[in-house]
Amino acid sequence: DARVTQTPRHKVTEMGQEVTMRCQPILGHNTVFWYRQTMMQGLELLAYFRNRAPLDDSGMPKDRFSAEMPDATLATLKIQPSEPRDSAVYFCASASETGKGEQFFGPGTRLTVL
Amino acid sequence: DAKTTQPPSMDCAEGRAANLPCNHSTISGNEYVYWYRQIHSQGPQYIIHGLKNNETNEMASLIITEDRKSSTLILPHATLRDTAVYYCIVRVASVDSNYQLIWGAGTKLIIKP
C-alpha cells in the first residue's frame, strides 16, 4: 500500500526554535509538493520539486523557510527561527510524471509554535 | 488557470446520492477538472478527474457538461464517512504545468443519518 509518510505528526515548539519536517514520497514519484493549511488561508503551495530539483518556492517565506530533497526518498521543510504565525498543518504530496496530475497527500504535520 | 465556483456547504441523507456542483465557465480546452476531498484532520485525497467525457471510478462519477462550463461530482450512495470538504480544481495536466493545483474553499458536504 503505497503512501506518502510524514514525520512528526505533531510538533509543539517555542518561538525561535528550529523545526524540521520530513516527508517520504511514494516510491517512484518524482514530483514533491509542500503545502501549508490554516483556517484563514486554506491550502497554500509553499514549494515543489521535480527529480529533487526545486522548481518553485515562491510561496515560501525565504528568510526563515527552506526546503530540500537530500535524496529521492526524503524531502525536508525547515523553519528557522519559528514564529507563532507559522502554526499550521503542513502537508507533503507526491506525484508521478507519468500520471495525469493527481497528487497523493501525506497525513500532515500539525505545528504549534508558542 | 480557470476559476471554479462551488457552494460553501451542502447536506445529504445517508444512502442517497450526493451531487456536488462546480462552475468553471472560463475553462480552457486543455484544462482538466479534478476533484479532491479532505476529511477532517486528514490530507486531501484525490477522487477523480476528467477532460470532457464523463468518468466513473470506484469512488465517484464525474459528469461534465457538453460546453465544459460546469461539472457535477456524484457520490452514488453517500455514507457518513463521506462527510468532508470537496474541492473542484481545473488545471492543465502536463509536465510543463508541473501539476500545480490552486485550491479554493471547496464545498463542505455533511452526510446526515
mmCIF file of C-alpha atoms in Angstrom:
data_model
loop_
_atom_site.group_PDB
_atom_site.id
_atom_site.type_symbol
_atom_site.label_atom_id
_atom_site.label_comp_id
_atom_site.label_asym_id
_atom_site.label_seq_id
_atom_site.Cartn_x
_atom_site.Cartn_y
_atom_site.Cartn_z
ATOM 1 C CA ASP A 1 0.000 0.000 0.000
ATOM 2 C CA ALA A 2 1.964 2.979 -1.303
ATOM 3 C CA ARG A 3 1.519 6.098 0.801
ATOM 4 C CA VAL A 4 3.217 9.380 1.486
ATOM 5 C CA THR A 5 4.541 9.439 5.030
ATOM 6 C CA GLN A 6 5.320 12.490 7.124
ATOM 7 C CA THR A 7 7.081 12.927 10.439
ATOM 8 C CA PRO A 8 6.471 14.139 13.021
ATOM 9 C CA ARG A 9 2.682 14.095 13.006
ATOM 10 C CA HIS A 10 2.545 16.736 15.736
ATOM 11 C CA LYS A 11 5.101 19.263 16.876
ATOM 12 C CA VAL A 12 4.852 21.857 19.622
ATOM 13 C CA THR A 13 7.749 24.239 19.936
ATOM 14 C CA GLU A 14 8.620 27.649 21.268
ATOM 15 C CA MET A 15 9.109 30.729 19.195
ATOM 16 C CA GLY A 16 12.644 30.995 17.869
ATOM 17 C CA GLN A 17 13.295 27.262 17.755
ATOM 18 C CA GLU A 18 14.193 25.366 14.610
ATOM 19 C CA VAL A 19 11.613 22.979 13.209
ATOM 20 C CA THR A 20 12.295 20.262 10.669
ATOM 21 C CA MET A 21 9.516 18.324 8.982
ATOM 22 C CA ARG A 22 10.173 15.238 6.883
ATOM 23 C CA CYS A 23 8.352 13.579 4.042
ATOM 24 C CA GLN A 24 8.839 10.289 2.260
ATOM 25 C CA PRO A 25 7.142 10.401 -1.148
ATOM 26 C CA ILE A 26 5.640 7.367 -2.815
ATOM 27 C CA LEU A 27 8.388 5.266 -4.351
ATOM 28 C CA GLY A 28 8.828 6.192 -7.999
ATOM 29 C CA HIS A 29 7.120 9.565 -7.719
ATOM 30 C CA ASN A 30 9.449 12.289 -8.942
ATOM 31 C CA THR A 31 7.466 15.399 -8.008
ATOM 32 C CA VAL A 32 7.082 16.514 -4.409
ATOM 33 C CA PHE A 33 4.977 19.375 -3.058
ATOM 34 C CA TRP A 34 4.905 21.148 0.282
ATOM 35 C CA TYR A 35 1.635 22.820 1.335
ATOM 36 C CA ARG A 36 0.543 24.730 4.394
ATOM 37 C CA GLN A 37 -3.046 24.823 5.611
ATOM 38 C CA THR A 38 -4.608 27.258 8.049
ATOM 39 C CA MET A 39 -8.201 28.130 8.770
ATOM 40 C CA MET A 40 -7.689 31.642 7.453
ATOM 41 C CA GLN A 41 -5.689 30.953 4.287
ATOM 42 C CA GLY A 42 -6.780 27.470 3.329
ATOM 43 C CA LEU A 43 -4.333 25.266 1.436
ATOM 44 C CA GLU A 44 -1.299 27.129 0.108
ATOM 45 C CA LEU A 45 1.523 25.769 -2.016
ATOM 46 C CA LEU A 46 4.894 26.545 -0.465
ATOM 47 C CA ALA A 47 7.315 24.760 -2.792
ATOM 48 C CA TYR A 48 7.708 21.846 -5.120
ATOM 49 C CA PHE A 49 10.461 19.706 -6.537
ATOM 50 C CA ARG A 50 10.893 17.591 -9.612
ATOM 51 C CA ASN A 51 13.615 14.970 -9.711
ATOM 52 C CA ARG A 52 14.926 16.501 -6.457
ATOM 53 C CA ALA A 53 15.423 19.931 -8.038
ATOM 54 C CA PRO A 54 13.442 22.852 -6.598
ATOM 55 C CA LEU A 55 11.209 24.263 -9.318
ATOM 56 C CA ASP A 56 9.224 26.848 -7.433
ATOM 57 C CA ASP A 57 9.440 28.057 -3.866
ATOM 58 C CA SER A 58 7.763 31.408 -4.378
ATOM 59 C CA GLY A 59 5.098 30.561 -1.809
ATOM 60 C CA MET A 60 7.641 30.211 0.940
ATOM 61 C CA PRO A 61 8.941 32.977 3.247
ATOM 62 C CA LYS A 62 12.563 32.847 2.142
ATOM 63 C CA ASP A 63 14.081 34.368 5.226
ATOM 64 C CA ARG A 64 13.041 31.555 7.531
ATOM 65 C CA PHE A 65 11.843 28.616 5.444
ATOM 66 C CA SER A 66 13.943 26.216 3.442
ATOM 67 C CA ALA A 67 13.052 23.059 1.548
ATOM 68 C CA GLU A 68 15.377 20.357 0.290
ATOM 69 C CA MET A 69 15.419 16.859 -1.132
ATOM 70 C CA PRO A 70 18.608 15.181 0.058
ATOM 71 C CA ASP A 71 17.626 12.094 -1.923
ATOM 72 C CA ALA A 72 14.671 10.742 -3.868
ATOM 73 C CA THR A 73 13.100 9.201 -0.772
ATOM 74 C CA LEU A 74 13.282 12.208 1.534
ATOM 75 C CA ALA A 75 12.022 15.777 1.395
ATOM 76 C CA THR A 76 12.526 18.205 4.255
ATOM 77 C CA LEU A 77 10.957 21.520 5.202
ATOM 78 C CA LYS A 78 12.791 23.569 7.764
ATOM 79 C CA ILE A 79 11.720 26.679 9.637
ATOM 80 C CA GLN A 80 14.397 28.659 11.457
ATOM 81 C CA PRO A 81 13.540 30.584 13.539
ATOM 82 C CA SER A 82 9.918 29.585 14.004
ATOM 83 C CA GLU A 83 7.221 32.137 14.839
ATOM 84 C CA PRO A 84 3.679 31.742 16.204
ATOM 85 C CA ARG A 85 2.241 32.675 12.793
ATOM 86 C CA ASP A 86 3.861 29.521 11.378
ATOM 87 C CA SER A 87 1.377 27.424 13.342
ATOM 88 C CA ALA A 88 -0.462 25.362 10.739
ATOM 89 C CA VAL A 89 -0.756 21.900 9.268
ATOM 90 C CA TYR A 90 1.985 21.194 6.749
ATOM 91 C CA PHE A 91 1.256 18.648 4.046
ATOM 92 C CA CYS A 92 3.575 16.907 1.689
ATOM 93 C CA ALA A 93 2.262 15.441 -1.560
ATOM 94 C CA SER A 94 3.887 13.487 -4.354
ATOM 95 C CA ALA A 95 3.022 12.871 -7.973
ATOM 96 C CA SER A 96 4.303 10.788 -10.825
ATOM 97 C CA GLU A 97 5.392 12.341 -14.080
ATOM 98 C CA THR A 98 3.627 9.528 -15.878
ATOM 99 C CA GLY A 99 0.362 10.202 -14.086
ATOM 100 C CA LYS A 100 -2.287 12.714 -15.072
ATOM 101 C CA GLY A 101 -1.803 15.303 -12.396
ATOM 102 C CA GLU A 102 -3.229 13.550 -9.379
ATOM 103 C CA GLN A 103 -1.346 14.297 -6.198
ATOM 104 C CA PHE A 104 -1.097 11.944 -3.250
ATOM 105 C CA PHE A 105 -1.011 13.623 0.129
ATOM 106 C CA GLY A 106 0.556 12.609 3.387
ATOM 107 C CA PRO A 107 -1.228 12.853 6.742
ATOM 108 C CA GLY A 108 0.359 16.197 7.566
ATOM 109 C CA THR A 109 2.424 17.640 10.404
ATOM 110 C CA ARG A 110 0.462 19.788 12.832
ATOM 111 C CA LEU A 111 2.824 22.500 14.022
ATOM 112 C CA THR A 112 2.139 24.716 17.014
ATOM 113 C CA VAL A 113 4.582 27.491 17.787
ATOM 114 C CA LEU A 114 4.076 29.039 21.215
ATOM 115 C CA ASP B 1 -5.925 28.722 -14.553
ATOM 116 C CA ALA B 2 -9.672 28.752 -14.709
ATOM 117 C CA LYS B 3 -11.516 29.801 -11.590
ATOM 118 C CA THR B 4 -14.074 27.485 -10.012
ATOM 119 C CA THR B 5 -17.181 28.284 -8.015
ATOM 120 C CA GLN B 6 -18.667 25.845 -5.535
ATOM 121 C CA PRO B 7 -21.410 26.174 -2.931
ATOM 122 C CA PRO B 8 -19.870 26.569 0.524
ATOM 123 C CA SER B 9 -21.897 23.761 2.071
ATOM 124 C CA MET B 10 -24.397 21.001 1.320
ATOM 125 C CA ASP B 11 -26.288 18.337 3.225
ATOM 126 C CA CYS B 12 -27.201 14.877 2.019
ATOM 127 C CA ALA B 13 -29.011 11.980 3.655
ATOM 128 C CA GLU B 14 -27.068 8.812 4.236
ATOM 129 C CA GLY B 15 -27.652 6.282 1.479
ATOM 130 C CA ARG B 16 -28.745 8.868 -1.043
ATOM 131 C CA ALA B 17 -26.717 10.190 -3.951
ATOM 132 C CA ALA B 18 -24.719 13.315 -3.201
ATOM 133 C CA ASN B 19 -24.433 15.654 -6.170
ATOM 134 C CA LEU B 20 -21.788 18.354 -5.809
ATOM 135 C CA PRO B 21 -21.831 21.089 -8.437
ATOM 136 C CA CYS B 22 -18.916 23.132 -9.720
ATOM 137 C CA ASN B 23 -18.904 26.022 -12.155
ATOM 138 C CA HIS B 24 -15.822 26.661 -14.285
ATOM 139 C CA SER B 25 -17.110 28.899 -17.050
ATOM 140 C CA THR B 26 -13.636 30.120 -18.110
ATOM 141 C CA ILE B 27 -12.133 26.662 -18.521
ATOM 142 C CA SER B 28 -9.746 26.249 -21.442
ATOM 143 C CA GLY B 29 -9.751 23.387 -23.898
ATOM 144 C CA ASN B 30 -6.701 21.736 -22.394
ATOM 145 C CA GLU B 31 -7.726 22.028 -18.761
ATOM 146 C CA TYR B 32 -8.894 19.024 -16.794
ATOM 147 C CA VAL B 33 -11.395 19.084 -13.956
ATOM 148 C CA TYR B 34 -10.045 17.490 -10.779
ATOM 149 C CA TRP B 35 -11.916 16.615 -7.625
ATOM 150 C CA TYR B 36 -10.301 16.075 -4.255
ATOM 151 C CA ARG B 37 -11.764 15.765 -0.804
ATOM 152 C CA GLN B 38 -10.417 16.381 2.652
ATOM 153 C CA ILE B 39 -11.825 14.514 5.581
ATOM 154 C CA HIS B 40 -11.336 16.276 8.897
ATOM 155 C CA SER B 41 -7.735 16.127 10.157
ATOM 156 C CA GLN B 42 -6.514 14.220 7.110
ATOM 157 C CA GLY B 43 -4.628 15.153 3.971
ATOM 158 C CA PRO B 44 -6.577 15.818 0.780
ATOM 159 C CA GLN B 45 -7.488 12.730 -1.203
ATOM 160 C CA TYR B 46 -7.716 12.522 -4.968
ATOM 161 C CA ILE B 47 -11.149 11.379 -6.159
ATOM 162 C CA ILE B 48 -11.422 11.666 -9.915
ATOM 163 C CA HIS B 49 -10.638 13.859 -12.881
ATOM 164 C CA GLY B 50 -11.835 14.319 -16.435
ATOM 165 C CA LEU B 51 -11.393 16.377 -19.567
ATOM 166 C CA LYS B 52 -14.671 16.250 -21.472
ATOM 167 C CA ASN B 53 -16.141 12.785 -21.158
ATOM 168 C CA ASN B 54 -17.960 11.584 -18.097
ATOM 169 C CA GLU B 55 -15.793 9.478 -15.829
ATOM 170 C CA THR B 56 -16.518 6.851 -13.192
ATOM 171 C CA ASN B 57 -14.341 5.035 -10.714
ATOM 172 C CA GLU B 58 -14.850 3.121 -7.515
ATOM 173 C CA MET B 59 -15.341 6.315 -5.530
ATOM 174 C CA ALA B 60 -17.487 8.570 -7.665
ATOM 175 C CA SER B 61 -18.755 9.690 -11.036
ATOM 176 C CA LEU B 62 -17.890 12.939 -12.755
ATOM 177 C CA ILE B 63 -20.382 14.485 -15.143
ATOM 178 C CA ILE B 64 -19.056 17.323 -17.309
ATOM 179 C CA THR B 65 -21.480 19.395 -19.356
ATOM 180 C CA GLU B 66 -21.042 19.446 -23.100
ATOM 181 C CA ASP B 67 -19.792 23.047 -23.049
ATOM 182 C CA ARG B 68 -17.473 22.092 -20.166
ATOM 183 C CA LYS B 69 -18.506 25.149 -18.184
ATOM 184 C CA SER B 70 -19.718 23.128 -15.243
ATOM 185 C CA SER B 71 -19.456 19.689 -13.733
ATOM 186 C CA THR B 72 -21.031 17.558 -11.034
ATOM 187 C CA LEU B 73 -19.377 15.067 -8.746
ATOM 188 C CA ILE B 74 -21.715 12.258 -7.789
ATOM 189 C CA LEU B 75 -21.251 10.017 -4.774
ATOM 190 C CA PRO B 76 -23.854 7.360 -5.575
ATOM 191 C CA HIS B 77 -24.606 6.075 -2.076
ATOM 192 C CA ALA B 78 -23.280 8.537 0.460
ATOM 193 C CA THR B 79 -22.134 7.251 3.831
ATOM 194 C CA LEU B 80 -21.247 9.130 6.996
ATOM 195 C CA ARG B 81 -17.579 8.676 6.101
ATOM 196 C CA ASP B 82 -18.118 10.839 3.022
ATOM 197 C CA THR B 83 -18.526 13.901 5.227
ATOM 198 C CA ALA B 84 -15.660 16.116 4.064
ATOM 199 C CA VAL B 85 -14.709 19.267 2.191
ATOM 200 C CA TYR B 86 -14.796 18.632 -1.556
ATOM 201 C CA TYR B 87 -12.560 20.673 -3.850
ATOM 202 C CA CYS B 88 -13.129 21.201 -7.551
ATOM 203 C CA ILE B 89 -9.986 22.344 -9.373
ATOM 204 C CA VAL B 90 -9.264 22.945 -13.025
ATOM 205 C CA ARG B 91 -5.737 22.640 -14.271
ATOM 206 C CA VAL B 92 -3.714 21.814 -17.313
ATOM 207 C CA ALA B 93 -2.396 18.292 -16.766
ATOM 208 C CA SER B 94 1.024 18.370 -18.323
ATOM 209 C CA VAL B 95 4.596 18.025 -17.241
ATOM 210 C CA ASP B 96 5.141 21.651 -18.196
ATOM 211 C CA SER B 97 2.463 22.811 -15.799
ATOM 212 C CA ASN B 98 4.142 20.831 -13.063
ATOM 213 C CA TYR B 99 0.772 19.742 -11.786
ATOM 214 C CA GLN B 100 0.247 22.815 -9.641
ATOM 215 C CA LEU B 101 -3.226 22.886 -8.186
ATOM 216 C CA ILE B 102 -4.909 26.076 -6.989
ATOM 217 C CA TRP B 103 -7.174 25.274 -4.054
ATOM 218 C CA GLY B 104 -10.354 27.224 -3.355
ATOM 219 C CA ALA B 105 -12.594 26.964 -0.322
ATOM 220 C CA GLY B 106 -14.454 23.878 -1.551
ATOM 221 C CA THR B 107 -17.864 22.557 -0.520
ATOM 222 C CA LYS B 108 -18.360 21.207 2.951
ATOM 223 C CA LEU B 109 -20.557 18.136 2.488
ATOM 224 C CA ILE B 110 -22.332 16.847 5.569
ATOM 225 C CA ILE B 111 -23.910 13.413 5.373
ATOM 226 C CA LYS B 112 -26.775 13.072 7.834
ATOM 227 C CA PRO B 113 -28.042 9.787 9.278
#
